[in-house]
């Protein structure tokens, strides 16, 4: 059974159609990159998979996770089932420490999976270890979630959260944006350490740069709310060389041919 | 309206005041009451007759509905106790702030463990100070330095009957917090309690004090607590205060706190407004010397149809001093929370540095939070900022919690805790976070 199946996904925001019918199937252990120019709907796709209720999903569309329809499942339940999104713009939570936040999150997920809850002291040790691995100062565990963090620290913190929550499907929404090369490498290493035959990734990115470090199995190009091209890693290289314009022209031609 | 003859003059007195004017404040407990003491009550009575009952068209009283206090149907009385009823103290307060000095409706008891204090410290009730070497100090600090601003201040003078006196002479330092309990109770009928607290730290003295305000009443009786606190800090004196205010469905509070801060001194005044039907708290701190630090932090938890109002003023009369106000209000159900803060910088107070911040979190559509921070600056070389934000928990934040597996109800409770933690982090008393934790759960 496929880990994720997206069928004819149409999504609108405030009445405007953003995703215009996406079909995508992801198997266990696969890493898919979704690339595309600004405004193509990449982040909308990430938000809809996370369960953001501000997006209107067409009643005909389906998102299946291990065959089960999760199209209208609330975000917390998707998270408990194993879907994790590293956000492009992680929010700050003043007054709540990383430890307390993530300890609560992990225990919610563990409870749903019928696992015993983790003691906060044991948890903090694990958290500090993960922080070290991903290049975040372990003393940040006591600091409020993302408060006063630099852009790079926030992104690293998202990867720390991913490492702690051990999702089955991880969606990285433009995790590379605003990262310097060192941060990019440590984020990529964090992701690569987690790759295994049971865990899948969706890497959403504008640039091919991150894909030098996290080699995807498949690359899809999203343009104007549709996947206009799919291929293997070489497609990413091609995009890096040629930019997106050639695809725009191709797909627009296709569209006009279709219309005709 | 009824004419009343008082001190050979006739005034038309608002009939809502008459019952209060009939109350006889003195107790016959063997103390000879000196004339200066009687004068406080007489001057208070005079002012009480002359000052109007504030109403919603008066500046500073727009949000304050005083009908529960001044109601012709109510018969307020004074009920001075013979002893303190410790059994009425909530367990949770005793657990965190073990009682040292206890007040109940005018009677004061000292706990045995207070004996450990350094000899020179005076901890007493006002009446014990009479005819002692400190009477003059008491007198000079209780006598008015300015006219009462409104009827509640006048009432504190008119019905003045006792108080708690704490005096640290020059250089005396106590490390452990001294815990004061001010319990006001109404057993049979509506009762008014007038606790005065006078805290004087002479030059270079240092202390830490908690003021725990609680009430106890029977189902049919209301308690009106008209509390007055005065703090006097000498040069380079340092005082930390934690005020913990609680009350019942039948508790009406009016609290007035004034503080004078001499050169190089510091006051860190922290306040937790945790429960009670009605509270108006006024804090007025005067920076009277240079190089002073004045910090005011507080958290209001408001619920049901309760009303909680905080009015604060820090006056920089001398320059090169620092003031910080950090106040937060959490309102739920149909509660109304009002914050009024003002920083005043006198023309001479150059190089003043002041930050005033209020944040309100409303947990229901019916909860009203109204904030007005103000600056009044007459010096040109100062650094002053103020800000206020009020709103419900952010939907974006709740979504972030959800995306990590945490359901909205739990997300809100963590957000509330986080919101409170930010001001609790500024409160330099140990265990405040733990103490307040159950109250935060109740506030959801």
XYZ file of C-alpha atoms in Angstrom:
704
model
C 0.000 0.000 0.000
C 1.198 3.484 -0.801
C 2.196 5.723 2.038
C 0.511 8.763 0.515
C -1.855 9.183 -2.385
C -3.053 12.563 -3.493
C -5.951 12.362 -5.925
C -7.143 15.302 -8.005
C -6.293 17.812 -5.258
C -8.013 21.132 -5.910
C -7.580 23.830 -3.289
C -8.829 27.400 -3.074
C -7.993 30.262 -0.785
C -10.625 32.959 -0.430
C -12.366 31.752 -3.554
C -9.245 31.659 -5.703
C -8.208 28.281 -7.065
C -4.543 27.692 -6.191
C -4.056 23.956 -6.691
C -5.812 22.850 -9.833
C -5.872 19.081 -9.610
C -2.745 17.411 -8.301
C -2.144 13.690 -8.437
C 0.838 12.341 -6.573
C 1.700 8.968 -5.111
C 4.485 8.447 -2.598
C 5.729 5.059 -1.529
C 7.405 4.139 1.751
C 11.027 5.220 1.981
C 10.812 7.550 -1.018
C 11.997 11.122 -1.152
C 10.143 13.422 -3.503
C 11.200 16.940 -4.335
C 8.562 19.460 -5.360
C 10.081 22.372 -7.217
C 8.557 25.331 -8.895
C 8.663 29.087 -9.282
C 7.172 31.463 -6.710
C 3.402 31.380 -6.554
C 3.088 27.959 -8.138
C 1.279 26.528 -5.070
C 4.155 24.662 -3.353
C 3.456 26.016 0.126
C -0.296 25.582 -0.330
C 0.359 21.900 -0.943
C 2.417 21.678 2.264
C -0.285 23.468 4.281
C -3.063 21.280 2.927
C -1.135 18.103 3.694
C -0.561 19.418 7.239
C -4.294 20.054 7.612
C -4.493 23.848 7.690
C -8.200 24.609 7.804
C -7.849 28.002 6.140
C -7.601 26.245 2.785
C -10.730 24.988 1.059
C -10.277 21.529 -0.388
C -12.616 20.517 -3.195
C -15.044 17.770 -2.054
C -13.905 15.585 -4.976
C -10.265 15.677 -3.891
C -8.748 12.943 -1.789
C -5.681 12.590 0.398
C -5.052 9.013 1.459
C -2.499 8.069 4.080
C -1.859 4.317 4.062
C -5.136 4.028 2.201
C -7.142 5.939 4.789
C -8.867 9.137 3.768
C -7.416 11.973 5.853
C -8.744 14.813 3.683
C -10.780 16.265 6.539
C -8.747 14.960 9.472
C -7.633 17.762 11.837
C -3.930 18.640 11.906
C -3.277 17.184 15.369
C -4.551 13.793 14.297
C -2.469 13.845 11.118
C 0.565 14.667 13.280
C -0.216 11.747 15.579
C -0.506 9.448 12.575
C 2.975 10.498 11.553
C 2.782 13.533 9.278
C 5.215 16.303 10.116
C 5.794 19.629 8.400
C 8.899 21.743 8.853
C 7.438 25.172 8.188
C 8.862 27.874 6.006
C 8.086 30.492 8.652
C 8.037 28.778 12.066
C 6.114 30.801 14.665
C 7.471 31.984 18.007
C 5.779 30.805 21.196
C 6.750 33.233 23.960
C 6.936 31.895 27.507
C 6.904 28.210 26.554
C 10.224 26.380 26.509
C 11.270 24.099 23.682
C 11.450 21.266 26.183
C 7.929 21.742 27.483
C 6.460 22.224 24.021
C 8.092 19.236 22.447
C 7.657 17.019 25.495
C 3.910 17.677 25.319
C 3.884 17.025 21.569
C 5.822 13.777 21.829
C 3.639 12.449 24.622
C 0.476 13.282 22.668
C 1.828 11.271 19.763
C 3.021 8.441 22.005
C -0.334 8.250 23.730
C -2.094 7.953 20.382
C 0.276 5.122 19.489
C -0.368 3.418 22.864
C 3.166 4.028 24.093
C 3.986 5.067 27.658
C 4.708 8.742 28.205
C 8.273 9.963 28.637
C 9.452 11.602 31.821
C 10.473 15.237 31.251
C 14.010 14.740 32.592
C 14.689 11.788 30.306
C 13.140 13.714 27.480
C 15.334 16.751 28.005
C 18.466 14.609 27.657
C 17.241 13.248 24.329
C 16.324 16.736 23.148
C 19.757 18.136 23.986
C 21.409 15.285 22.110
C 19.324 15.964 19.008
C 20.040 19.675 19.243
C 23.761 19.001 19.312
C 23.479 16.698 16.295
C 21.677 19.351 14.282
C 23.977 22.163 15.336
C 21.634 24.006 17.687
C 23.006 25.143 21.052
C 21.561 22.629 23.597
C 20.887 25.452 26.075
C 18.143 26.516 23.646
C 16.074 23.703 25.145
C 15.220 26.055 28.023
C 14.433 28.964 25.772
C 10.977 29.827 24.493
C 10.115 28.113 21.218
C 11.791 30.063 18.406
C 11.696 33.307 20.369
C 14.632 35.479 19.399
C 16.021 32.702 17.182
C 17.694 33.695 13.930
C 16.145 32.457 10.684
C 18.664 29.630 10.513
C 18.121 28.637 14.139
C 14.388 28.441 13.565
C 14.913 26.122 10.601
C 17.312 23.954 12.584
C 14.765 23.839 15.375
C 12.158 22.508 12.951
C 14.557 19.703 12.041
C 15.168 19.014 15.754
C 11.412 18.692 16.211
C 11.261 16.318 13.265
C 14.049 14.200 14.744
C 12.221 14.007 18.089
C 8.757 13.273 16.722
C 10.043 10.664 14.225
C 7.357 11.089 11.577
C 6.469 8.619 8.844
C 6.024 11.400 6.312
C 8.079 14.573 6.676
C 7.290 17.625 4.579
C 10.042 20.228 4.391
C 8.592 23.501 3.185
C 11.406 25.657 1.789
C 13.605 24.634 4.682
C 16.619 25.801 2.669
C 15.434 29.388 2.252
C 17.539 31.832 4.219
C 20.103 29.210 5.251
C 23.833 29.670 4.842
C 25.843 26.767 3.486
C 26.840 25.379 6.919
C 23.278 25.438 8.174
C 22.123 23.878 4.917
C 24.598 21.041 5.324
C 23.672 20.309 8.936
C 19.958 20.416 8.132
C 20.546 18.029 5.213
C 22.628 15.712 7.401
C 19.810 15.715 9.946
C 17.372 14.678 7.237
C 19.678 12.066 5.715
C 20.240 10.433 9.102
C 16.507 9.918 9.316
C 16.018 8.437 5.891
C 14.995 4.787 6.082
C 12.789 2.356 4.124
C 9.737 3.211 6.209
C 9.976 6.984 6.194
C 9.204 9.258 3.260
C 10.010 12.888 2.589
C 8.508 15.660 0.524
C 11.116 18.352 -0.013
C 9.591 21.585 -1.238
C 12.162 23.950 -2.621
C 12.666 26.722 -5.077
C 16.310 25.900 -5.714
C 18.189 22.741 -6.521
C 20.909 23.605 -3.969
C 19.405 21.578 -1.087
C 18.979 18.593 -3.396
C 22.772 18.374 -3.737
C 22.746 17.238 -0.125
C 19.422 15.412 0.045
C 19.227 13.364 -3.160
C 15.565 12.862 -4.055
C 14.240 9.753 -5.763
C 11.727 11.815 -7.724
C 11.433 15.429 -8.754
C 8.138 17.104 -9.656
C 7.679 20.570 -11.070
C 4.674 22.490 -9.877
C 3.545 25.352 -12.058
C 0.334 27.340 -11.784
C -1.182 24.772 -9.443
C -0.406 21.683 -11.530
C 2.427 19.196 -11.690
C 3.723 19.887 -15.184
C 6.711 17.589 -15.189
C 8.043 14.674 -13.151
C 11.353 12.912 -13.359
C 14.329 11.728 -11.395
C 17.121 13.776 -9.816
C 18.432 14.874 -13.222
C 15.313 17.008 -13.672
C 16.461 19.140 -10.746
C 19.834 19.640 -12.431
C 18.134 20.566 -15.646
C 16.009 23.141 -13.834
C 19.099 24.578 -12.206
C 20.686 25.034 -15.637
C 17.700 26.270 -17.580
C 15.567 27.940 -14.898
C 11.805 27.600 -14.970
C 11.065 29.566 -18.120
C 11.367 26.667 -20.565
C 8.780 24.755 -18.520
C 6.480 27.722 -18.420
C 6.569 27.940 -22.193
C 6.158 24.173 -22.605
C 3.280 23.890 -20.211
C 1.555 26.956 -21.564
C 1.880 25.483 -25.034
C 0.431 22.227 -23.764
C -2.389 24.141 -22.153
C -3.137 26.063 -25.340
C -2.987 22.864 -27.400
C -5.371 21.263 -24.937
C -7.720 24.221 -25.241
C -7.572 24.070 -29.020
C -30.136 64.140 50.150
C -29.995 64.840 53.886
C -28.295 67.711 55.707
C -25.708 66.684 58.264
C -24.107 68.872 60.854
C -20.449 68.149 61.234
C -17.703 70.308 62.732
C -20.135 73.212 62.954
C -20.742 73.232 59.227
C -23.694 71.839 57.412
C -23.191 69.916 54.206
C -25.602 68.131 52.007
C -24.402 64.553 52.156
C -25.076 61.952 49.515
C -27.380 59.488 51.288
C -25.315 56.552 50.026
C -22.591 57.704 52.428
C -24.747 57.941 55.547
C -24.393 54.381 56.701
C -20.607 54.647 56.493
C -20.632 57.886 58.475
C -22.404 56.114 61.330
C -19.575 53.636 61.815
C -17.524 54.263 64.943
C -13.977 53.206 64.195
C -12.288 53.059 67.598
C -11.838 49.992 69.731
C -11.698 49.992 73.456
C -8.704 47.810 74.046
C -6.947 49.833 76.698
C -4.769 51.937 74.394
C -4.833 55.660 74.858
C -5.509 57.081 71.429
C -3.372 60.172 70.871
C -4.782 63.309 69.319
C -2.801 62.978 66.082
C -4.430 59.596 65.545
C -7.901 61.020 66.164
C -7.077 63.844 63.773
C -6.414 61.355 60.987
C -9.900 59.967 61.384
C -11.499 63.408 61.745
C -9.732 64.782 58.679
C -10.721 61.634 56.860
C -14.338 62.101 57.859
C -14.282 65.681 56.658
C -12.870 64.646 53.310
C -15.302 61.751 53.086
C -18.209 64.137 53.468
C -16.859 66.612 50.936
C -15.585 64.308 48.185
C -18.114 63.020 45.664
C -18.749 59.349 45.032
C -16.958 58.854 41.705
C -19.111 58.092 38.688
C -18.539 57.033 35.103
C -18.292 60.581 33.757
C -15.247 61.324 35.922
C -11.763 60.916 34.469
C -10.147 57.752 35.825
C -13.504 56.222 36.795
C -15.089 55.618 33.404
C -14.919 51.847 33.627
C -15.491 51.511 37.375
C -18.990 50.659 38.538
C -19.122 51.512 42.244
C -22.735 50.559 42.908
C -21.763 47.460 44.929
C -19.935 49.719 47.404
C -22.349 52.596 47.650
C -25.813 51.226 47.793
C -28.451 52.540 50.223
C -29.610 48.960 50.788
C -26.264 47.938 52.197
C -25.479 48.349 55.885
C -21.716 48.238 56.185
C -20.230 47.622 59.580
C -16.805 47.309 61.149
C -16.151 44.081 63.002
C -12.813 44.075 64.786
C -11.784 40.573 65.709
C -10.376 39.341 69.010
C -8.116 36.855 67.286
C -7.035 35.714 63.863
C -8.820 32.638 62.511
C -5.966 30.779 60.881
C -8.290 27.987 59.846
C -9.671 30.303 57.165
C -6.339 30.599 55.363
C -6.323 28.606 52.121
C -3.873 25.720 52.296
C -2.122 26.629 49.043
C -1.044 30.062 50.296
C 0.301 28.690 53.556
C 2.223 26.054 51.626
C 4.181 28.620 49.602
C 4.178 31.628 51.928
C 4.190 30.331 55.479
C 2.575 33.021 57.650
C 4.694 35.311 59.835
C 2.388 38.214 60.537
C -1.383 37.884 60.411
C -4.109 40.496 60.336
C -7.818 39.861 60.558
C -10.187 42.826 60.691
C -7.859 44.977 62.783
C -6.309 42.381 65.070
C -2.673 41.424 64.469
C -0.850 38.237 65.497
C 2.841 37.499 65.086
C 3.994 34.009 64.408
C 6.532 32.493 66.787
C 9.089 32.026 64.034
C 9.380 35.798 63.684
C 11.539 35.789 66.797
C 14.477 34.901 64.563
C 14.504 38.393 63.071
C 17.422 40.705 63.877
C 16.735 42.648 67.093
C 16.536 46.086 65.633
C 13.721 45.321 63.235
C 10.353 46.526 64.407
C 7.405 44.416 63.355
C 4.289 45.402 65.195
C 0.757 46.641 64.949
C 0.293 50.402 65.045
C -1.260 50.423 68.495
C 1.771 48.766 70.065
C 3.928 51.553 68.648
C 1.966 54.226 70.513
C 3.914 55.581 73.480
C 7.079 53.835 72.254
C 10.224 55.464 70.884
C 8.902 54.933 67.361
C 5.614 56.772 67.798
C 6.994 59.865 66.105
C 8.143 57.814 63.114
C 4.705 56.250 62.869
C 2.958 59.585 63.229
C 5.054 61.391 60.640
C 4.446 58.635 58.100
C 0.747 58.258 58.701
C -0.081 61.903 58.570
C -1.116 63.100 55.152
C 1.488 64.394 52.758
C -1.278 65.309 50.366
C -5.046 65.572 50.359
C -7.015 62.404 49.635
C -7.590 62.135 45.902
C -10.955 60.483 46.233
C -13.483 59.110 48.645
C -11.785 55.723 49.078
C -8.626 57.358 50.370
C -10.731 59.503 52.684
C -12.497 56.381 53.929
C -9.189 54.734 54.834
C -8.491 57.691 57.097
C -12.001 58.022 58.481
C -12.223 54.403 59.579
C -8.519 54.033 60.413
C -8.191 51.702 63.393
C -4.932 49.804 63.172
C -2.190 48.675 60.843
C 1.000 46.689 60.430
C 4.227 48.530 61.016
C 7.523 47.246 59.641
C 10.655 49.218 60.199
C 14.190 48.231 59.230
C 16.749 50.643 60.646
C 19.839 51.638 58.737
C 21.887 48.788 57.277
C 19.616 45.964 58.397
C 19.250 43.214 55.817
C 16.858 40.289 55.915
C 17.284 37.660 53.234
C 14.224 35.472 53.658
C 10.859 36.945 52.662
C 8.617 38.070 55.503
C 5.089 36.834 54.837
C 2.193 39.024 55.871
C -1.406 37.812 55.722
C -4.195 40.294 55.539
C -7.443 38.503 56.055
C -10.711 40.355 55.957
C -13.840 38.585 57.054
C -17.582 39.082 57.222
C -19.410 36.688 59.501
C -22.934 37.959 59.793
C -23.338 41.202 57.914
C -21.617 43.272 55.266
C -18.284 44.230 56.769
C -15.652 46.757 55.887
C -12.002 46.222 56.771
C -9.383 48.982 56.645
C -5.917 47.397 56.774
C -3.014 49.822 56.744
C 0.517 48.625 56.108
C 3.493 50.854 56.644
C 6.897 49.607 55.487
C 9.922 51.772 56.182
C 13.426 50.806 55.124
C 16.045 53.169 56.383
C 19.213 53.827 54.358
C 20.911 50.679 52.974
C 18.341 48.342 54.546
C 17.089 45.425 52.456
C 14.019 43.255 52.724
C 11.669 41.018 50.879
C 7.999 40.951 51.838
C 4.914 39.109 50.634
C 1.480 40.589 51.224
C -1.190 37.928 51.007
C -4.694 39.353 50.854
C -7.500 36.902 51.467
C -11.142 37.142 52.480
C -13.570 34.949 54.313
C -17.283 35.472 54.393
C -20.560 33.716 55.051
C -22.959 33.335 52.169
C -25.038 36.377 53.042
C -22.267 38.808 53.931
C -19.965 40.858 51.675
C -16.488 42.079 52.518
C -15.226 45.486 51.508
C -11.481 45.727 51.901
C -10.225 49.270 51.775
C -6.486 48.664 52.017
C -3.776 51.263 52.246
C -0.067 50.528 51.961
C 2.731 52.990 52.280
C 6.345 52.207 51.447
C 9.232 54.484 52.351
C 12.691 53.637 51.040
C 15.758 55.469 52.281
C 18.983 55.954 50.352
C 20.267 52.762 48.812
C 17.471 50.737 50.431
C 16.161 47.757 48.488
C 12.745 46.200 48.782
C 11.045 43.349 46.932
C 7.319 42.940 47.411
C 5.020 40.198 46.185
C 1.367 40.987 46.570
C -1.028 38.093 46.232
C -4.636 39.211 46.090
C -7.495 36.779 46.358
C -11.160 37.125 47.079
C -14.566 35.516 46.920
C -17.760 36.231 45.000
C -18.576 38.721 47.743
C -15.253 40.518 47.966
C -14.998 44.157 46.992
C -11.522 45.596 47.136
C -10.066 48.989 46.909
C -6.275 48.973 47.328
C -4.069 52.001 47.402
C -0.303 51.686 47.439
C 2.077 54.592 47.617
C 5.842 54.434 47.597
C 8.572 57.034 47.994
C 12.024 56.095 46.713
C 15.113 57.967 47.777
C 18.448 58.114 45.930
C 20.042 54.789 44.871
C 17.125 52.761 46.220
C 15.181 50.057 44.429
C 11.635 48.845 44.641
C 10.519 45.700 42.893
C 6.750 45.551 43.345
C 5.032 42.448 42.040
C 1.379 41.753 42.094
C -0.849 38.769 41.404
C -4.570 39.496 41.161
C -5.966 36.034 41.340
C -9.652 36.190 42.233
C -12.505 38.192 43.701
C -15.657 39.972 42.577
C -14.280 43.517 42.397
C -10.824 45.012 42.641
C -9.480 48.429 42.004
C -5.796 48.735 42.788
C -3.920 52.011 42.602
C -0.148 52.148 42.758
C 1.673 55.416 42.922
C 5.467 55.399 43.113
C 7.514 58.556 43.425
C 11.151 58.540 42.441
C 12.540 61.197 44.730
C 16.265 60.713 44.146
C 18.672 59.831 41.385
C 19.823 56.380 40.349
C 16.633 54.650 41.492
C 15.255 51.408 40.080
C 11.491 51.029 40.227
C 9.986 47.881 38.757
C 6.320 46.957 38.789
C 5.229 43.573 37.480
C 1.845 42.017 37.678
C -0.611 39.486 36.422
C -4.383 39.697 36.581
C -6.450 36.528 36.201
C -10.036 37.514 35.714
C -13.154 35.381 35.259
C -16.961 35.181 35.592
C -18.508 38.648 35.722
C -15.678 39.995 37.874
C -14.074 43.373 37.572
C -10.376 44.067 38.039
C -8.808 47.448 37.505
C -5.204 48.486 37.913
C -4.162 52.119 37.963
C -0.473 52.814 38.133
C 1.652 55.839 38.158
C 5.410 56.140 38.406
C 6.602 59.686 38.838
C 10.194 60.442 37.976
C 10.818 63.568 40.023
C 14.608 63.187 39.802
C 16.678 62.062 36.844
C 18.956 59.137 35.968
C 16.504 56.598 37.268
C 14.981 53.535 35.696
C 11.362 52.413 35.812
C 9.833 49.303 34.289
C 6.211 48.256 34.239
C 5.296 44.844 32.900
C 1.664 43.937 33.429
C -0.453 41.191 31.930
C -4.152 40.472 32.091
C -5.946 37.251 31.299
C -9.709 37.505 30.997
C -12.280 34.828 30.447
C -16.074 34.482 30.538
C -17.757 37.867 31.053
C -14.964 39.479 33.057
C -13.784 43.020 32.649
C -10.123 43.927 33.111
C -8.916 47.497 33.017
C -5.338 48.690 32.948
C -4.302 52.333 33.263
C -0.609 53.050 33.499
C 1.136 56.355 33.526
C 4.761 57.375 33.565
C 5.354 60.961 34.538
C 8.757 62.563 33.932
C 9.283 65.889 35.679
C 11.203 68.696 33.916
C 14.290 68.054 36.067
C 14.264 64.300 35.611
C 16.751 64.150 32.729
C 18.183 60.780 31.626
C 15.134 58.940 32.911
C 14.701 55.514 31.398
C 11.241 54.018 31.402
C 9.482 51.143 29.704
C 5.833 50.372 30.208
C 4.269 47.283 28.700
C 0.792 45.794 29.001
C -0.460 42.630 27.335
C -3.971 41.278 27.516
C -5.190 37.855 26.477
C -8.947 37.393 26.184
C -10.070 33.791 26.305
C -13.709 34.382 25.428
C -15.752 36.749 23.303
C -17.435 38.157 26.396
C -14.221 39.022 28.232
C -13.352 42.701 27.979
C -9.809 43.968 28.434
C -9.206 47.652 28.226
C -5.696 49.084 28.353
C -4.416 52.603 28.305
C -0.714 53.212 28.832
C 0.259 56.850 29.075
C 3.392 58.954 29.098
C 3.655 62.481 30.404
C 7.135 63.800 29.747
C 8.459 67.237 30.609
C 12.189 66.543 30.230
C 13.896 66.328 26.846
C 16.738 63.875 27.406
C 14.864 60.708 28.322
C 14.224 57.230 26.981
C 10.599 56.223 27.391
C 8.525 53.645 25.578
C 5.132 52.199 26.183
C 2.951 49.653 24.493
C -0.214 47.660 24.904
C -1.614 44.708 23.002
C -4.878 42.914 23.645
C -6.384 39.997 21.786
C -7.418 36.349 21.747
C -4.879 33.514 21.417
C -3.486 33.543 17.883
C -5.052 31.017 15.510
C -1.676 30.684 13.784
C -0.048 29.611 17.046
C -2.783 27.098 17.802
C -2.329 25.613 14.323
C 1.395 25.230 14.982
C 0.627 23.254 18.160
C -1.873 21.116 16.228
C 0.704 20.386 13.561
C 2.800 18.854 16.345
C -0.013 16.632 17.602
C -1.296 18.920 20.353
C -5.075 19.503 20.253
C -6.471 23.067 20.449
C -7.674 22.787 24.075
C -4.224 21.802 25.278
C -2.635 24.367 22.976
C -4.660 27.104 24.635
C -3.658 25.939 28.087
C 0.018 25.970 27.102
C -0.376 29.397 25.535
C -1.977 30.714 28.730
C 0.896 29.298 30.748
C 3.405 30.804 28.346
C 1.637 34.140 28.525
C 1.795 34.158 32.325
C 5.337 32.783 32.438
C 6.658 35.822 30.643
C 5.710 38.137 33.461
C 6.421 35.567 36.188
C 9.986 35.406 34.874
C 10.398 39.009 36.031
C 9.145 38.313 39.568
C 12.100 37.683 41.883
C 10.313 35.394 44.352
C 11.021 31.670 44.310
C 8.205 29.238 43.525
C 5.873 31.863 42.097
C 5.429 29.765 38.959
C 4.550 26.671 40.989
C 2.264 28.646 43.286
C 0.280 30.120 40.428
C 0.053 26.963 38.342
C -3.324 25.740 39.743
C -4.823 29.210 39.289
C -3.845 29.152 35.629
C -5.596 25.836 35.136
C -8.699 27.369 36.700
C -8.428 30.264 34.290
C -8.998 28.172 31.199
